[in-house]
PDB file of C-alpha atoms in Angstrom:
ATOM      1  CA  THR A 296     102.795 111.291  71.636  1.00 46.00           C
ATOM      2  CA  ARG A 297      99.709 109.174  72.091  1.00 48.00           C
ATOM      3  CA  LEU A 298      96.054 109.715  71.281  1.00 49.00           C
ATOM      4  CA  ARG A 299      93.553 109.118  74.056  1.00 50.00           C
ATOM      5  CA  PRO A 300      89.787 109.467  73.801  1.00 48.00           C
ATOM      6  CA  SER A 301      88.398 112.356  75.846  1.00 47.00           C
ATOM      7  CA  SER A 302      84.876 111.008  75.263  1.00 45.00           C
ATOM      8  CA  PRO A 303      83.416 107.611  74.256  1.00 50.00           C
ATOM      9  CA  PRO A 304      84.982 105.812  71.226  1.00 51.00           C
ATOM     10  CA  GLY A 305      84.209 107.523  67.963  1.00 55.00           C
ATOM     11  CA  GLY A 306      84.223 110.869  69.755  1.00 56.00           C
ATOM     12  CA  LEU A 307      86.803 113.601  70.231  1.00 60.00           C
ATOM     13  CA  TYR A 308      90.473 112.665  70.745  1.00 60.00           C
ATOM     14  CA  LYS A 309      93.053 114.676  72.663  1.00 60.00           C
ATOM     15  CA  LEU A 310      96.758 114.640  71.741  1.00 61.00           C
ATOM     16  CA  LEU A 311      98.895 113.963  74.843  1.00 54.00           C
ATOM     17  CA  SER A 312     102.645 114.148  75.193  1.00 51.00           C
ATOM     18  CA  HIS A 313     104.360 110.866  76.045  1.00 46.00           C
ATOM     19  CA  SER A 314     105.166 112.032  79.593  1.00 44.00           C
ATOM     20  CA  GLU A 315     101.514 112.906  80.365  1.00 43.00           C
ATOM     21  CA  TYR A 316     100.417 109.483  79.186  1.00 46.00           C
ATOM     22  CA  SER A 317     103.034 107.349  80.894  1.00 50.00           C
ATOM     23  CA  ARG A 318     103.820 109.041  84.230  1.00 49.00           C
ATOM     24  CA  PRO A 319     101.728 109.144  87.409  1.00 51.00           C
ATOM     25  CA  ASN A 320     100.191 112.540  88.212  1.00 53.00           C
ATOM     26  CA  ARG A 321     101.940 114.691  90.803  1.00 50.00           C
ATOM     27  CA  VAL A 322     104.968 112.384  90.971  1.00 50.00           C
ATOM     28  CA  PRO A 323     108.209 114.364  90.949  1.00 52.00           C
ATOM     29  CA  PHE A 324     110.443 113.462  88.052  1.00 52.00           C
ATOM     30  CA  ASN A 325     114.177 114.062  88.183  1.00 53.00           C
ATOM     31  CA  SER A 326     115.623 113.951  84.686  1.00 50.00           C
ATOM     32  CA  GLN A 327     119.221 114.289  85.912  1.00 52.00           C
ATOM     33  CA  GLY A 328     121.359 111.213  85.380  1.00 57.00           C
ATOM     34  CA  SER A 329     120.577 108.153  83.357  1.00 61.00           C
ATOM     35  CA  ASN A 330     119.020 105.761  85.858  1.00 69.00           C
ATOM     36  CA  PRO A 331     117.603 102.796  83.981  1.00 76.00           C
ATOM     37  CA  VAL A 332     113.965 101.857  84.487  1.00 85.00           C
ATOM     38  CA  ARG A 333     113.316  98.162  85.076  1.00 87.00           C
ATOM     39  CA  VAL A 334     109.956  96.434  84.649  1.00 89.00           C
ATOM     40  CA  SER A 335     108.808  93.102  86.126  1.00 90.00           C
ATOM     41  CA  PHE A 336     105.540  91.238  85.495  1.00 90.00           C
ATOM     42  CA  VAL A 337     103.730  88.493  87.427  1.00 92.00           C
ATOM     43  CA  ASN A 338     100.339  86.782  87.159  1.00 89.00           C
ATOM     44  CA  VAL A 339      98.636  86.129  90.506  1.00 89.00           C
ATOM     45  CA  ASN A 340      95.681  84.142  89.057  1.00 81.00           C
ATOM     46  CA  ASP A 341      92.957  86.071  90.876  1.00 79.00           C
ATOM     47  CA  GLN A 342      89.221  85.400  90.446  1.00 79.00           C
ATOM     48  CA  SER A 343      88.563  88.583  88.430  1.00 75.00           C
ATOM     49  CA  GLY A 344      90.482  87.239  85.447  1.00 74.00           C
ATOM     50  CA  ASN A 345      92.845  90.213  85.577  1.00 79.00           C
ATOM     51  CA  GLY A 346      95.719  88.743  87.583  1.00 84.00           C
ATOM     52  CA  ASP A 347      98.587  90.495  85.825  1.00 89.00           C
ATOM     53  CA  ARG A 348     100.670  92.796  88.010  1.00 90.00           C
ATOM     54  CA  LEU A 349     103.405  95.226  86.988  1.00 90.00           C
ATOM     55  CA  CYS A 350     106.338  96.579  88.983  1.00 92.00           C
ATOM     56  CA  PHE A 351     108.687  99.307  87.787  1.00 92.00           C
ATOM     57  CA  ASN A 352     111.221 101.676  89.266  1.00 93.00           C
ATOM     58  CA  VAL A 353     111.937 105.317  88.464  1.00 90.00           C
ATOM     59  CA  GLY A 354     114.984 106.692  90.275  1.00 89.00           C
ATOM     60  CA  ARG A 355     114.520 106.040  94.016  1.00 91.00           C
ATOM     61  CA  GLU A 356     110.852 105.087  93.627  1.00 93.00           C
ATOM     62  CA  LEU A 357     109.306 101.633  93.165  1.00 93.00           C
ATOM     63  CA  TYR A 358     105.702 101.232  91.918  1.00 93.00           C
ATOM     64  CA  PHE A 359     103.366  98.209  91.851  1.00 93.00           C
ATOM     65  CA  TYR A 360     100.184  98.266  89.703  1.00 91.00           C
ATOM     66  CA  ILE A 361      97.444  96.129  88.207  1.00 87.00           C
ATOM     67  CA  TYR A 362      98.381  95.592  84.551  1.00 86.00           C
ATOM     68  CA  LYS A 363      95.490  95.495  82.077  1.00 81.00           C
ATOM     69  CA  GLY A 364      97.457  94.836  78.904  1.00 79.00           C
ATOM     70  CA  VAL A 365      98.830  96.987  76.129  1.00 78.00           C
ATOM     71  CA  ARG A 366      95.425  98.191  74.920  1.00 77.00           C
ATOM     72  CA  LYS A 367      94.371  99.694  78.270  1.00 82.00           C
ATOM     73  CA  ALA A 368      96.800 101.836  80.272  1.00 76.00           C
ATOM     74  CA  ALA A 369      97.261 101.172  83.971  1.00 75.00           C
ATOM     75  CA  ASP A 370      95.711 103.788  86.242  1.00 79.00           C
ATOM     76  CA  LEU A 371      98.976 105.381  87.352  1.00 81.00           C
ATOM     77  CA  SER A 372      97.243 107.529  89.965  1.00 86.00           C
ATOM     78  CA  LYS A 373      96.296 104.399  91.969  1.00 87.00           C
ATOM     79  CA  PRO A 374      99.308 102.171  92.674  1.00 91.00           C
ATOM     80  CA  ILE A 375      98.773  99.059  94.777  1.00 92.00           C
ATOM     81  CA  ASP A 376     102.069  99.905  96.472  1.00 93.00           C
ATOM     82  CA  LYS A 377     104.592 102.731  96.145  1.00 93.00           C
ATOM     83  CA  ARG A 378     107.924 102.951  97.952  1.00 93.00           C
ATOM     84  CA  ILE A 379     110.440 105.770  98.036  1.00 93.00           C
ATOM     85  CA  TYR A 380     113.960 104.865  99.159  1.00 91.00           C
ATOM     86  CA  LYS A 381     116.528 107.182 100.727  1.00 90.00           C
ATOM     87  CA  GLY A 382     120.279 106.818 100.307  1.00 85.00           C
ATOM     88  CA  THR A 383     120.089 104.050  97.712  1.00 88.00           C
ATOM     89  CA  GLN A 384     117.933 103.260  94.704  1.00 91.00           C
ATOM     90  CA  PRO A 385     116.397 100.127  93.202  1.00 93.00           C
ATOM     91  CA  THR A 386     118.413  98.834  90.249  1.00 92.00           C
ATOM     92  CA  CYS A 387     116.682  95.499  89.604  1.00 92.00           C
ATOM     93  CA  HIS A 388     113.694  93.458  90.798  1.00 94.00           C
ATOM     94  CA  ASP A 389     111.914  90.200  90.073  1.00 94.00           C
ATOM     95  CA  PHE A 390     108.874  88.277  91.327  1.00 94.00           C
ATOM     96  CA  ASN A 391     108.743  84.707  92.594  1.00 93.00           C
ATOM     97  CA  HIS A 392     106.290  83.377  90.015  1.00 91.00           C
ATOM     98  CA  LEU A 393     105.983  79.980  91.732  1.00 92.00           C
ATOM     99  CA  THR A 394     104.543  81.350  95.002  1.00 91.00           C
ATOM    100  CA  ALA A 395     102.500  84.314  93.696  1.00 92.00           C
ATOM    101  CA  THR A 396      98.826  84.430  94.748  1.00 91.00           C
ATOM    102  CA  ALA A 397      96.129  87.105  94.740  1.00 89.00           C
ATOM    103  CA  GLU A 398      96.787  87.661  98.475  1.00 91.00           C
ATOM    104  CA  SER A 399     100.583  87.654  98.479  1.00 92.00           C
ATOM    105  CA  VAL A 400     103.515  87.992  96.096  1.00 93.00           C
ATOM    106  CA  SER A 401     107.252  87.912  96.848  1.00 94.00           C
ATOM    107  CA  LEU A 402     109.367  90.556  95.144  1.00 94.00           C
ATOM    108  CA  LEU A 403     113.160  90.704  95.438  1.00 94.00           C
ATOM    109  CA  VAL A 404     114.597  94.186  94.943  1.00 94.00           C
ATOM    110  CA  GLY A 405     118.308  94.852  94.368  1.00 92.00           C
ATOM    111  CA  PHE A 406     119.766  98.252  95.281  1.00 91.00           C
ATOM    112  CA  SER A 407     122.646 100.404  94.073  1.00 90.00           C
ATOM    113  CA  ALA A 408     124.592  99.938  97.343  1.00 88.00           C
ATOM    114  CA  GLY A 409     124.421  96.107  97.118  1.00 90.00           C
ATOM    115  CA  GLN A 410     121.483  95.384  99.430  1.00 91.00           C
ATOM    116  CA  VAL A 411     118.712  92.966  98.458  1.00 93.00           C
ATOM    117  CA  GLN A 412     115.258  93.331  99.995  1.00 93.00           C
ATOM    118  CA  LEU A 413     112.369  90.847 100.015  1.00 95.00           C
ATOM    119  CA  ILE A 414     109.003  92.629 100.020  1.00 94.00           C
ATOM    120  CA  ASP A 415     105.335  91.790  99.514  1.00 94.00           C
ATOM    121  CA  PRO A 416     103.723  94.706  97.631  1.00 93.00           C
ATOM    122  CA  ILE A 417     100.211  93.257  98.033  1.00 91.00           C
ATOM    123  CA  LYS A 418     100.430  92.958 101.836  1.00 93.00           C
ATOM    124  CA  LYS A 419     102.674  96.062 101.917  1.00 90.00           C
ATOM    125  CA  GLU A 420     105.183  94.175 104.057  1.00 85.00           C
ATOM    126  CA  THR A 421     108.963  94.171 104.148  1.00 82.00           C
ATOM    127  CA  SER A 422     110.202  90.702 105.064  1.00 79.00           C
ATOM    128  CA  LYS A 423     113.997  90.680 104.990  1.00 87.00           C
ATOM    129  CA  LEU A 424     116.972  92.802 104.058  1.00 88.00           C
ATOM    130  CA  PHE A 425     120.039  90.920 102.826  1.00 86.00           C
ATOM    131  CA  ASN A 426     123.599  92.262 102.576  1.00 85.00           C
ATOM    132  CA  GLU A 427     122.627  95.289 104.688  1.00 83.00           C
ATOM    133  CA  GLU A 428     126.294  96.229 105.099  1.00 80.00           C
ATOM    134  CA  GLY A 429     126.793  96.227 101.322  1.00 72.00           C
ATOM    135  CA  LEU A 430     129.683  93.734 101.542  1.00 75.00           C
ATOM    136  CA  LEU A 431     128.619  92.060  98.302  1.00 70.00           C
ATOM    137  CA  SER A 432     128.592  94.588  95.473  1.00 62.00           C
ATOM    138  CA  SER A 433     129.535  94.902  91.831  1.00 56.00           C
ATOM    139  CA  GLN A 434     133.017  96.103  92.843  1.00 55.00           C
ATOM    140  CA  ASN A 435     133.562  92.912  94.879  1.00 51.00           C
ATOM    141  CA  GLN A 436     132.265  90.760  92.022  1.00 49.00           C
ATOM    142  CA  ALA A 437     134.854  92.263  89.674  1.00 48.00           C
ATOM    143  CA  ASN A 438     137.592  91.067  92.051  1.00 47.00           C
ATOM    144  CA  SER A 439     136.311  87.479  92.300  1.00 43.00           C
ATOM    145  CA  PRO A 440     137.927  84.921  89.947  1.00 45.00           C
ATOM    146  CA  SER A 441     134.734  84.051  88.082  1.00 40.00           C
ATOM    147  CA  GLY A 442     133.219  87.539  88.204  1.00 42.00           C
ATOM    148  CA  THR A 443     130.355  86.318  90.409  1.00 40.00           C
ATOM    149  CA  VAL A 444     129.787  85.911  94.112  1.00 41.00           C
ATOM    150  CA  VAL A 445     128.294  82.638  95.333  1.00 37.00           C
TER     151      VAL A 445
END
């Protein structure tokens, strides 16, 4: 559990359960299965001085937020971008830190069926989908001599 002020500092504090503090409001949560949550960070060097961005996945959902540091929680009711996938789920993601700007950021997302998607969560664009047929997957990698696919 976490303590959060319900009035200005020095005032009254309200005890919240961990799930109330860390999950967006009105977002369905499916506790079945053990789908890992992945988190990626990037700094877009915007003029406001708060250029940190955060991406995380929960089940079939992918969220993108402004990150204000560990002392101030992100406003989980206002994502910059939110995507819900059908038929497959995000298993990993990472930003291109070299090309990230305040107007655009490239995010590669890997999925459970082997696809890889390039998206821009700031522009809310989907650029490309790689391995759409799912020919490259973890099962195929296990059969390759080195354990990786090049």
